[in-house]
CSV table of C-alpha atoms and ligand atoms in Angstrom, one decimal:
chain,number,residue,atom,x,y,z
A,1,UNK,CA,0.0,0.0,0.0
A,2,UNK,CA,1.3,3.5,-0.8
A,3,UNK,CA,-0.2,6.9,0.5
A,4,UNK,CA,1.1,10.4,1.1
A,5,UNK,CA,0.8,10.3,4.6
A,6,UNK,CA,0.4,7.6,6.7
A,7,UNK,CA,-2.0,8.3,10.1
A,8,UNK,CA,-1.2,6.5,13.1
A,9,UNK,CA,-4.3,6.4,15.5
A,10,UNK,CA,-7.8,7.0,14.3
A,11,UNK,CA,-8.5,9.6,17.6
A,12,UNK,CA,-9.9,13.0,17.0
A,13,UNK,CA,-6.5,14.3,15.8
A,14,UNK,CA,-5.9,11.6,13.4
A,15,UNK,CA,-9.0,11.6,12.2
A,16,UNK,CA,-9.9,15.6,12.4
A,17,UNK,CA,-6.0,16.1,9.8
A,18,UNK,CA,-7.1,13.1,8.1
A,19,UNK,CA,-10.1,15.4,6.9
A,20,UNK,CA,-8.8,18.3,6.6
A,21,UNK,CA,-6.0,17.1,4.3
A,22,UNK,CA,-8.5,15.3,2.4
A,23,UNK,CA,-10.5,18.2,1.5
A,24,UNK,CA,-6.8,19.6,0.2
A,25,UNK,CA,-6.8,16.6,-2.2
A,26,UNK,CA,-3.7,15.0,-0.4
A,27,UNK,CA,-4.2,11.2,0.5
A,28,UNK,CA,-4.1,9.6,3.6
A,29,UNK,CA,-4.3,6.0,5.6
A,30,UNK,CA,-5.4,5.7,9.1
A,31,UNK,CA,-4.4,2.9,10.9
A,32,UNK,CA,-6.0,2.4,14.8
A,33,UNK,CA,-5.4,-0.3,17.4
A,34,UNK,CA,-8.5,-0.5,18.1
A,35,UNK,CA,-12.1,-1.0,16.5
A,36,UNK,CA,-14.4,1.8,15.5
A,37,UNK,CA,-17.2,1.3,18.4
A,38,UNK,CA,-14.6,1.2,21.0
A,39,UNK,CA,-13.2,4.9,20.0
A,40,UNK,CA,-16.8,5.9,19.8
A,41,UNK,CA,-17.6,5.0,23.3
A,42,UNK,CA,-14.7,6.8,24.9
A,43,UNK,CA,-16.1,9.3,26.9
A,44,UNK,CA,-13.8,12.1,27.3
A,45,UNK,CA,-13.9,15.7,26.4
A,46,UNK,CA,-16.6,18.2,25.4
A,47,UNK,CA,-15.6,21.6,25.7
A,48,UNK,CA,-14.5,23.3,22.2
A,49,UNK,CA,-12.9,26.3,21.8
A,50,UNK,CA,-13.6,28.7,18.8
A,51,UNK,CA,-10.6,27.2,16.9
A,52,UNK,CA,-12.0,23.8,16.7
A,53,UNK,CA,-14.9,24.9,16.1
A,54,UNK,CA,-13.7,27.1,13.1
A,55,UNK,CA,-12.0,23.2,12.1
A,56,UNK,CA,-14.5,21.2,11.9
A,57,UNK,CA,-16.8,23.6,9.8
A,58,UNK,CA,-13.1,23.7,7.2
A,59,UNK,CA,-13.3,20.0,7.3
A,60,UNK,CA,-16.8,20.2,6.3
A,61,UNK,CA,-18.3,18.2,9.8
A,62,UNK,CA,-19.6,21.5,11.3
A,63,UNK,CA,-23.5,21.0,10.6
A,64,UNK,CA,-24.6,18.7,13.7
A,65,UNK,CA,-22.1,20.6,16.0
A,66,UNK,CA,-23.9,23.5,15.0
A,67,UNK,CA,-27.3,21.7,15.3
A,68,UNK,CA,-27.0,19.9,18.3
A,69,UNK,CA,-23.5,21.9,20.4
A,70,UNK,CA,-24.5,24.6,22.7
A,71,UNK,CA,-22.7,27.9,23.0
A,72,UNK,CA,-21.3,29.3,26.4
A,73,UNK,CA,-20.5,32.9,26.8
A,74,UNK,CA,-19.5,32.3,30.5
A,75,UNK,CA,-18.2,29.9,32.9
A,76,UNK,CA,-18.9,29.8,37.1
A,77,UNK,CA,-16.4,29.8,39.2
A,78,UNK,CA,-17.7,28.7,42.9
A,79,UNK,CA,-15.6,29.0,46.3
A,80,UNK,CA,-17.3,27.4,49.0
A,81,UNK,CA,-20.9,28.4,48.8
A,82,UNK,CA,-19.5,31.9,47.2
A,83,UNK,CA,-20.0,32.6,43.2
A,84,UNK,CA,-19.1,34.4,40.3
A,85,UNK,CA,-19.3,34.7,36.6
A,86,UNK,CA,-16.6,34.6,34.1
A,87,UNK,CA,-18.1,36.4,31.0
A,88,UNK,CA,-15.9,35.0,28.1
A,89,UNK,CA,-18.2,37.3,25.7
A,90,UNK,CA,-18.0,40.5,27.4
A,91,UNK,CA,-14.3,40.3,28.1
A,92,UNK,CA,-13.6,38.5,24.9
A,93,UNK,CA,-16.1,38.8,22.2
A,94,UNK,CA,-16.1,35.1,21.9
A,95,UNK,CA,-17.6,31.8,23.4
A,96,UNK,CA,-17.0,28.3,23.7
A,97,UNK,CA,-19.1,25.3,22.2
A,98,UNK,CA,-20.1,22.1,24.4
A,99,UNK,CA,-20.4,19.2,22.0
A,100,UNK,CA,-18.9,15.8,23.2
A,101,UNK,CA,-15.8,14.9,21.8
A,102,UNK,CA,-17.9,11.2,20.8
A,103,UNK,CA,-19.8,13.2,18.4
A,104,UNK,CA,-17.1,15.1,17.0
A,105,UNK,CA,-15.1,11.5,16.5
A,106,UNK,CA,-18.3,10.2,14.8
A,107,UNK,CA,-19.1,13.0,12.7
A,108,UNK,CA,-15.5,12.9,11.3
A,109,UNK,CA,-15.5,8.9,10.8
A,110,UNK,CA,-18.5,9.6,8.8
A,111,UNK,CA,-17.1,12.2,6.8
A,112,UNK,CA,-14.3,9.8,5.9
A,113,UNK,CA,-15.9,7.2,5.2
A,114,UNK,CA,-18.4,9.2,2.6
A,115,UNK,CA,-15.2,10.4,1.3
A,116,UNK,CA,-14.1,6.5,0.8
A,117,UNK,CA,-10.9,7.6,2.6
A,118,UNK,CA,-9.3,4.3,4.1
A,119,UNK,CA,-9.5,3.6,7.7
A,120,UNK,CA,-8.1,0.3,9.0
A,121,UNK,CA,-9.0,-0.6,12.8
A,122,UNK,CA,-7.7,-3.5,15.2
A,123,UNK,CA,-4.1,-2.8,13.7
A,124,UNK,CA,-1.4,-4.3,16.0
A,125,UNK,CA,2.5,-3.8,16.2
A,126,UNK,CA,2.0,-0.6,14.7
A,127,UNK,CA,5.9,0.7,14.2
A,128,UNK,CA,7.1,3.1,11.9
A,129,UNK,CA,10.1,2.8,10.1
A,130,UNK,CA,12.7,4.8,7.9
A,131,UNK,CA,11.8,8.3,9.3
A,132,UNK,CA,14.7,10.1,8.7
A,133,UNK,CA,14.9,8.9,5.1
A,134,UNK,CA,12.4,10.5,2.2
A,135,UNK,CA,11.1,7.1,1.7
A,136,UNK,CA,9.6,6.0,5.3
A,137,UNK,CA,7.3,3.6,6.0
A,138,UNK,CA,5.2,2.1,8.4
A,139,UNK,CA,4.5,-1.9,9.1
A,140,UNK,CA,1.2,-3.4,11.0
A,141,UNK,CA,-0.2,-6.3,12.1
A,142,UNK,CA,-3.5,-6.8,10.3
A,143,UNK,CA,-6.0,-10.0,9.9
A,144,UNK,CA,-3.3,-12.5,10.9
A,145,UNK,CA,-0.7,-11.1,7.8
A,146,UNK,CA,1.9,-8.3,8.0
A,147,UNK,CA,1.2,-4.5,5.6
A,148,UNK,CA,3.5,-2.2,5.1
A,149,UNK,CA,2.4,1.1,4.5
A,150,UNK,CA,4.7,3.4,2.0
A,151,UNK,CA,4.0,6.9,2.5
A,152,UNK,CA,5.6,10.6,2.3
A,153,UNK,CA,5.5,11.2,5.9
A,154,UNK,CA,3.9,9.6,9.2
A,155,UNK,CA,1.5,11.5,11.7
A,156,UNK,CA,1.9,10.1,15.2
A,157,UNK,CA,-1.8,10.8,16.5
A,158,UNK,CA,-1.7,8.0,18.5
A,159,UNK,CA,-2.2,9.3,21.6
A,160,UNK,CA,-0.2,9.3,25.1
A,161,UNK,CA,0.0,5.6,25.1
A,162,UNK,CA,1.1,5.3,21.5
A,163,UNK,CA,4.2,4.1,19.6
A,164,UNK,CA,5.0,7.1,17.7
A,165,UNK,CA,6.7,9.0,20.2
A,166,UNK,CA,9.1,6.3,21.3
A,167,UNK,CA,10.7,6.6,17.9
A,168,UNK,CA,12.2,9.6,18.7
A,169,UNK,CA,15.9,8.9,19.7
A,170,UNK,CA,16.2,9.1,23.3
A,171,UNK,CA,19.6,11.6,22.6
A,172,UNK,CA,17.2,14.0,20.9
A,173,UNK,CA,13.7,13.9,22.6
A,174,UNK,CA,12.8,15.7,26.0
A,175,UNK,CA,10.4,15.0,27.9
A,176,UNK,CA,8.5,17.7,30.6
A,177,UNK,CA,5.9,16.2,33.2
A,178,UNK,CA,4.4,17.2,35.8
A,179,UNK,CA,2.1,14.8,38.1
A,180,UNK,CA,-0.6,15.8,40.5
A,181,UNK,CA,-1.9,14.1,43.9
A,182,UNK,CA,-5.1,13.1,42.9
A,183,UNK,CA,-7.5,11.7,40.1
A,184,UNK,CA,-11.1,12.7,38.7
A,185,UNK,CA,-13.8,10.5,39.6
A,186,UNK,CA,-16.2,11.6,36.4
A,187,UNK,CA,-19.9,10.4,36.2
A,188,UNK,CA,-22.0,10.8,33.4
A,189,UNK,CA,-25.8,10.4,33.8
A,190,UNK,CA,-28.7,10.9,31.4
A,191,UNK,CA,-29.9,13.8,33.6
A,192,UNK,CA,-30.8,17.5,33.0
A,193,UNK,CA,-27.4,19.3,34.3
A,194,UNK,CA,-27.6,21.5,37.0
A,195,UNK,CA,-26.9,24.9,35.4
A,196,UNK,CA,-26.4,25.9,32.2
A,197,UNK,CA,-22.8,27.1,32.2
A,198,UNK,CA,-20.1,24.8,33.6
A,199,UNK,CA,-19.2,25.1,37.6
A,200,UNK,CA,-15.9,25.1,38.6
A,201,UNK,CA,-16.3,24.5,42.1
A,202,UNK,CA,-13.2,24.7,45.2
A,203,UNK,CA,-14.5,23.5,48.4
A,204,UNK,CA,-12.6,22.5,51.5
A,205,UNK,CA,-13.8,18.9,50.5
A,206,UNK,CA,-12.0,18.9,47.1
A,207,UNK,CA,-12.2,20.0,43.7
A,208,UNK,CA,-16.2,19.4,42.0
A,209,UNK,CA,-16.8,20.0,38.5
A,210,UNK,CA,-20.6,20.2,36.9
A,211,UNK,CA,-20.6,19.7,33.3
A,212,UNK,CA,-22.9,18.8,30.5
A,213,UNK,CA,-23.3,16.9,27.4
A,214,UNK,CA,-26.6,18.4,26.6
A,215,UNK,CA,-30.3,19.0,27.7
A,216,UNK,CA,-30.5,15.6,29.3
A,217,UNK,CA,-27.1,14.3,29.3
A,218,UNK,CA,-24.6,15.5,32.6
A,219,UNK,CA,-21.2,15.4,33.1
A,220,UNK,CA,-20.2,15.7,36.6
A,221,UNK,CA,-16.2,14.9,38.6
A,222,UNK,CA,-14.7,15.1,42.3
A,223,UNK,CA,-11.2,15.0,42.9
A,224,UNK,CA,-10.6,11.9,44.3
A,225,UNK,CA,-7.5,9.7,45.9
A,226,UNK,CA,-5.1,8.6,43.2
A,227,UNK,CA,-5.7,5.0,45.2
A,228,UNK,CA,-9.6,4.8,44.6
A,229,UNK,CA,-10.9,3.1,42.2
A,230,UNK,CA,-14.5,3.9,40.5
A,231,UNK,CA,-16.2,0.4,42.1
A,232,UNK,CA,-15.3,2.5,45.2
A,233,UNK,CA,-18.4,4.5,45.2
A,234,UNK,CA,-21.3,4.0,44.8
A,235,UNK,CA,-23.6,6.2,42.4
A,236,UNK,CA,-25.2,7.4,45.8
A,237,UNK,CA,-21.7,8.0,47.5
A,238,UNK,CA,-20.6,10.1,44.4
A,239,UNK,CA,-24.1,12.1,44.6
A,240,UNK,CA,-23.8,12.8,48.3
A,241,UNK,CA,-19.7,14.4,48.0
A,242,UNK,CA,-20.5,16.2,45.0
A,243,UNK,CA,-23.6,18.0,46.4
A,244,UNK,CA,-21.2,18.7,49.3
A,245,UNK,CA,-18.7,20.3,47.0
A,246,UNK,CA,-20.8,22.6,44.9
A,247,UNK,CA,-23.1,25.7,46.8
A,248,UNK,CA,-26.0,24.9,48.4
A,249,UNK,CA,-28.3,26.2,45.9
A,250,UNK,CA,-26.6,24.5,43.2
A,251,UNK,CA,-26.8,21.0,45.7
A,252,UNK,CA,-30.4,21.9,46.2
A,253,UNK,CA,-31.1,21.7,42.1
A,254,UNK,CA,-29.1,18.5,41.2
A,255,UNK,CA,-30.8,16.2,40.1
A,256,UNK,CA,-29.5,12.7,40.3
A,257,UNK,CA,-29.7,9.2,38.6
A,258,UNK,CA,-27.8,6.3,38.3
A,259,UNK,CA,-24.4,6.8,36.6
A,260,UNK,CA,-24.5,5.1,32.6
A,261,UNK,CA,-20.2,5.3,32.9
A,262,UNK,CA,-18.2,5.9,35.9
A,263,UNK,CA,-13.9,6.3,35.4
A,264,UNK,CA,-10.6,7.5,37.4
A,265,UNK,CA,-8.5,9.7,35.4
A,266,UNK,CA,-5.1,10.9,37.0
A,267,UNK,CA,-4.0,14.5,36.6
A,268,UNK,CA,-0.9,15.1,34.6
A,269,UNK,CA,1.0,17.5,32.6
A,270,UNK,CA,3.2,16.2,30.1
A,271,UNK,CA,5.3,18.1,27.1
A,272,UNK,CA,7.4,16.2,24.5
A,273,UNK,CA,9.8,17.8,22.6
A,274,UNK,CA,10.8,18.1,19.6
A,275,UNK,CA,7.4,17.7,17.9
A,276,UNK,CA,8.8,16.4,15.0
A,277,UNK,CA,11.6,13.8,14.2
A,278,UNK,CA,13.1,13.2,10.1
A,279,UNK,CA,9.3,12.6,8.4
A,280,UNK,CA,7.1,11.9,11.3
A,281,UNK,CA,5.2,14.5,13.0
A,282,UNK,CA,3.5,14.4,16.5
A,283,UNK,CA,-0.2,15.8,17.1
A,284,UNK,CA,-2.5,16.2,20.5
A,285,UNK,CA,-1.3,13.5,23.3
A,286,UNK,CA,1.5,11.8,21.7
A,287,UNK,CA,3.3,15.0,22.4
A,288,UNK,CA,1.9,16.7,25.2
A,289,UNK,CA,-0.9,15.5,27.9
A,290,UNK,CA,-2.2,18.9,30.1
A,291,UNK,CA,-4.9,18.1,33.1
A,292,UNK,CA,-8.9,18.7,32.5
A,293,UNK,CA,-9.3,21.6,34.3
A,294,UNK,CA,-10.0,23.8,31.7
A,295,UNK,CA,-10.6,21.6,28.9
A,296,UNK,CA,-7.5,22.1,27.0
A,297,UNK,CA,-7.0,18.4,25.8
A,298,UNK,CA,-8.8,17.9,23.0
A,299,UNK,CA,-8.6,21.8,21.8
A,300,UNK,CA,-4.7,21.4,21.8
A,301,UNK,CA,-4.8,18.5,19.7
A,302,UNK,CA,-6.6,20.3,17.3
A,303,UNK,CA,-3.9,23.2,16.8
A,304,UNK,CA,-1.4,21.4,16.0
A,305,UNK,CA,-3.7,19.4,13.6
A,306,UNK,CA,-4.2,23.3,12.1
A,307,UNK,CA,-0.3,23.7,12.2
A,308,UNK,CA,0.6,20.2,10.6
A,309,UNK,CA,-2.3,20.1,8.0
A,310,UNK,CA,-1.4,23.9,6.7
A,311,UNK,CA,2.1,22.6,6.6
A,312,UNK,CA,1.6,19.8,4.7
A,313,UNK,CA,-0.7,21.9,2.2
A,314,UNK,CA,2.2,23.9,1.7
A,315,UNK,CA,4.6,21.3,1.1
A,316,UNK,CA,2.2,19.4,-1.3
A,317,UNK,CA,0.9,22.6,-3.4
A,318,UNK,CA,3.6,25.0,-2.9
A,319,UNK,CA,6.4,22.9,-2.5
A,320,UNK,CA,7.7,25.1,0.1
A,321,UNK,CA,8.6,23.4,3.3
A,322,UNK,CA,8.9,25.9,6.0
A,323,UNK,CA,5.7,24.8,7.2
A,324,UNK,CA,6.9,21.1,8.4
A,325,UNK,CA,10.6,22.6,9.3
A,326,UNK,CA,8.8,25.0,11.8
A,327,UNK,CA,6.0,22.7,12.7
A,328,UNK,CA,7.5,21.9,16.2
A,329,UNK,CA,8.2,25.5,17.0
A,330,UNK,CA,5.0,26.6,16.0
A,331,UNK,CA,3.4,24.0,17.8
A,332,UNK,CA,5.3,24.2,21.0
A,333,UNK,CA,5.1,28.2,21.7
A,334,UNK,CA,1.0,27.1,21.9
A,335,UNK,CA,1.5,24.3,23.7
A,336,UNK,CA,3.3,25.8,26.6
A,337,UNK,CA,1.0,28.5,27.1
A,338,UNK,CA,-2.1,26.4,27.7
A,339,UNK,CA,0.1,23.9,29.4
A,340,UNK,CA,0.6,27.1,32.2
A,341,UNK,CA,-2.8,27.7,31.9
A,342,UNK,CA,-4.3,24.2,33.0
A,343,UNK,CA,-1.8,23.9,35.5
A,344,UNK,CA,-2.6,27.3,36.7
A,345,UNK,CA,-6.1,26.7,36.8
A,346,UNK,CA,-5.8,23.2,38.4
A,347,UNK,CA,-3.4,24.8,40.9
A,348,UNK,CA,-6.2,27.1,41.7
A,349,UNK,CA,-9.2,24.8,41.8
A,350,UNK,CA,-7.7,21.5,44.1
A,351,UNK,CA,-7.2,21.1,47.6
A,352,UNK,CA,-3.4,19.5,47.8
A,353,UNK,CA,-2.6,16.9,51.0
A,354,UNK,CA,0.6,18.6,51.6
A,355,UNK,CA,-1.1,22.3,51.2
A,356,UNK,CA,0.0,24.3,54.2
A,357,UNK,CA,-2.2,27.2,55.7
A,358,UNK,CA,0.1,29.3,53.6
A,359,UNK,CA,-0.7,27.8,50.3
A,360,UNK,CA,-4.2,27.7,51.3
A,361,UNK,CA,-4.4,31.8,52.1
A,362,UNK,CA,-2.2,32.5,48.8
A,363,UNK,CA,-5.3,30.3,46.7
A,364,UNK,CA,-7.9,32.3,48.6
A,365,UNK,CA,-6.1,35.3,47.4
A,366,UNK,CA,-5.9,34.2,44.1
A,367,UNK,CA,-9.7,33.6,43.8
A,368,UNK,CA,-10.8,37.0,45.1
A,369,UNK,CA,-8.2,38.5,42.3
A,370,UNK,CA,-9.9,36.7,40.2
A,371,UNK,CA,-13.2,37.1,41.3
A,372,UNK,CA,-12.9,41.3,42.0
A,373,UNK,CA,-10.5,42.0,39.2
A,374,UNK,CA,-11.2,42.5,35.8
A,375,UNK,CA,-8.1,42.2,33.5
A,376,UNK,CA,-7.4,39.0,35.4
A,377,UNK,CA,-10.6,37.7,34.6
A,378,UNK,CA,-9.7,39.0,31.0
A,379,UNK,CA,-6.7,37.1,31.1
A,380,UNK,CA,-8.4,33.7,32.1
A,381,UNK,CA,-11.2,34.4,29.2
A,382,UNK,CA,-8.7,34.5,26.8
A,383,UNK,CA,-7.4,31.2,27.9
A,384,UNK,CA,-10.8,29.5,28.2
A,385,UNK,CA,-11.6,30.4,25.1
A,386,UNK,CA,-9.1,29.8,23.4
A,387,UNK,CA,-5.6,31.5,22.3
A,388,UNK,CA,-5.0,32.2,18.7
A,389,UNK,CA,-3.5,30.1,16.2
B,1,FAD,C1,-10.3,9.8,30.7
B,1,FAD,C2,-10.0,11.0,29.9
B,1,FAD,C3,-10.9,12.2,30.1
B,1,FAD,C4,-10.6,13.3,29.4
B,1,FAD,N1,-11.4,14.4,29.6
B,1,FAD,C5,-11.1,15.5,28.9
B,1,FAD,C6,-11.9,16.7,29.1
B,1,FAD,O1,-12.9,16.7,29.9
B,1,FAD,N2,-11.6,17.8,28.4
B,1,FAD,C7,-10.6,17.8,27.5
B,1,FAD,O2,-10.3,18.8,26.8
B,1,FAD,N3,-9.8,16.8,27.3
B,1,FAD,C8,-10.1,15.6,28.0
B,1,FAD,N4,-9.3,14.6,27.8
B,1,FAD,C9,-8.2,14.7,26.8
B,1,FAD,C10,-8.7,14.5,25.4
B,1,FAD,O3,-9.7,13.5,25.4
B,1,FAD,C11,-7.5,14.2,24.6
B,1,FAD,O4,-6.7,15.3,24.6
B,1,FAD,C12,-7.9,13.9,23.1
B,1,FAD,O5,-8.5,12.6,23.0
B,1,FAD,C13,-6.6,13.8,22.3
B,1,FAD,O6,-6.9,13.3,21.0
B,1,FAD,P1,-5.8,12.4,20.3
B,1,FAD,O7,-6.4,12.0,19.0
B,1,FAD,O8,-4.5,13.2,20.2
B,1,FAD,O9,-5.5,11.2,21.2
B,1,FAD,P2,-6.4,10.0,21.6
B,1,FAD,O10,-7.8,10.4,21.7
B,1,FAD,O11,-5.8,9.3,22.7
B,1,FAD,O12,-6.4,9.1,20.3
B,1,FAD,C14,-5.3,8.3,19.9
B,1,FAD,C15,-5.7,7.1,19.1
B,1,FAD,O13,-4.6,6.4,18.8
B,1,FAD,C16,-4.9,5.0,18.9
B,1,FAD,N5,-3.7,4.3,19.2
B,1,FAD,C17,-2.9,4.2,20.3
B,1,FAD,N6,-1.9,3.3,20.1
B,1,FAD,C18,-2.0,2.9,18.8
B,1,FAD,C19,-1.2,2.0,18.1
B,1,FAD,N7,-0.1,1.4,18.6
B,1,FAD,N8,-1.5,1.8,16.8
B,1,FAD,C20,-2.6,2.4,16.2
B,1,FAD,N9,-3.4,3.3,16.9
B,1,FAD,C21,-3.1,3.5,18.2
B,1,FAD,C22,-5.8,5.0,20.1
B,1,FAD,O14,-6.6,3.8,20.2
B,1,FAD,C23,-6.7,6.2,19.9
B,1,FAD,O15,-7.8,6.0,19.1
B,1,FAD,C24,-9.5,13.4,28.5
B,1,FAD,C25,-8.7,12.3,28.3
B,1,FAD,C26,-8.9,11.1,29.0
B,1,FAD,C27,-8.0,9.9,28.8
């Protein structure tokens, strides 16, 4: 098999620059572990900045987002049983869409497959090869016989957990992480959500997040021990410590029911560089992991997917390759600002075990700033929201 560029990992970055490179006439092979329903029921992100947003309508997958995704023009930021509004409109003139990142993976498998682009799931022993030749190449395990894939250049979108990475050579790559004391216990639960704009909530009980889907679909986490596990607690448990963590009036409107997935996630921030090694190119968590407060995962994947496809545009219709030789640069200057914004934001959110009475004045402090000042609350809109490409 021969195509221009070879896609490892059929995630939303894979699948979002398969699209978009598509609709530039360049050709592309997608090869994902695993099969297409287990990708589809990964429950993960669905927060999308503007950027995205702009994405999917120039990959031509923007009409059920638009449909179906809601638009926030604010976010609420809740300290103890204390509130306040941060109006991303007002300070920033723009807004961010909720729209679960499921439906954005399955309106962009659709998409390809109407396009008759070739996707190939449960490949194993994924491994790249050649990458710092013109002539690279990539070798799978497929239906009991070995492929090779030919190909101009390789996309490692293959997430955190992924091979792509690890073909960096150890003497070039650096690696930047930063791990955090606790987990997310996240619920989802076909239930009307509790407000209409997100609640970021810091109580002396933890970290609480309420978050949506849509009119009858919540999304709702607690910090948690890095040691639980979710058949720890019980959908009644979860219920009781979240209503505990949010304000009372916000407790007094949940309404609950039983929990349709339940899931740990740990907290991490995690920056690889380079981005780009001979002909392979890294997108969203093969390079760079940033913790969910904030919702930065998913919207970071998709720069560099706007960084790497114009890139490869310019390389294929321009011949001019400045685009790939400053892709990591590019990507990175990005990258490390929203990685100081999560970890800011997560910083300011959690209750740490080792926080002393200092640390825990000095975050007080930090959310009245927040809450009384208006450039910072500027500043944090234009984060939220999204920074420019
Ligand atoms: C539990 C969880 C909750 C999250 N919640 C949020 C959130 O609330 N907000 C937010 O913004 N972000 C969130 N994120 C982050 C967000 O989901 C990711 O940033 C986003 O999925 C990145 O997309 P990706 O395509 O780069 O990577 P992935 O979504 O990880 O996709 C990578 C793909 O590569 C495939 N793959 C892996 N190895 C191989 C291989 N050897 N061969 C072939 N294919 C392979 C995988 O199966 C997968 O389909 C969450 C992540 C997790 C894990």
């Amino acid at each position: 098999m021969r195509t221009q560029v070879a896609i490892v990992g059929g995630g939303p970055s894979g699948l979002l620059l398969g699209q978009l490179l598509h609709r530039a006439g360049i050709d592309t092979v997608v090869l994902e572990r695993r099969s297409r329903d287990y990708v589809l029921s990964r429950v993960r992100a669905g927060v999308l900045e503007t950027g995205l947003v702009d994405l999917m309508h120039e990959a031509g997958v923007g009409e059920r987002m638009d449909r179906e995704g809601f638009i926030h023009d604010g976010t609420l930021i809740a300290n103890g049983d204390e509130q306040f509004r941060i109006d991303f409109h007002r300070l920033t003139g723009r807004h961010v869409m909720v729209y679960g990142q499921t439906e954005v993976t399955r309106d962009l498998y659709e998409a390809r497959d109407a396009a008759g682009a070739l996707t190939l799931h449960d490949c194993r022993g994924v491994k790249p090869h050649d990458l710092d030749t013109a002539a690279p190449f990539v070798t799978f395990l497929r239906d009991g016989a070995v492929h090779r894939l030919d190909c101009d250049f390789v996309a490692g979108c293959d997430g955190y957990h992924g091979p792509c990475r690890q073909e960096i050579p150890t003497e070039v790559r650096r690696e930047y992480e930063k791990t955090y004391p606790f987990g997310w216990l996240g619920v989802l639960s076909e239930t009307p959500p509790v407000s209409d704009e997100l609640i970021y909530a810091n109580s002396a009980r933890g970290f609480a997040l309420c978050s949506m889907r849509n009119a009858t679909l919540s999304r709702y986490y607690i910090q948690c021990d890095l040691s639980d596990s979710p058949d720890d607690w019980t959908d009644d448990m979860f219920w009781e410590e979240l209503k505990r963590r949010i304000p009372a009036e916000a407790a007094e409107r949940l309404e609950t029911g039983p929990s349709i997935e339940k899931s740990i996630a740990p907290l991490r921030s995690f920056v690889c560089e380079p981005m780009r090694w001979g002909r392979l190119f890294l997108c969203g968590d093969a390079a760079h992991i940033v913790p969910p407060t904030g919702a930065k995962g998913l919207n970071t994947a998709a720069s560099d997917v706007h960084y790497l496809s114009n890139a490869l545009k310019r390389f294929y219709h321009d011949r001019d390759d400045e685009g790939l030789e400053r892709y990591s640069e590019t990507a990175l200057a990005r990258i490390w600002k929203t990685e100081r914004f999560s970890w800011w934001f997560s910083s300011l959110m959690h209750r740490y075990p080792d926080q002393s009475a200092f640390d825990l004045r000095i975050q007080q402090a930090e959310l009245a700033f927040l809450r009384d000042n208006e450039a910072a609350q500027k500043a944090m809109a234009e984060s939220y929201v999204g920074l420019p490409y």
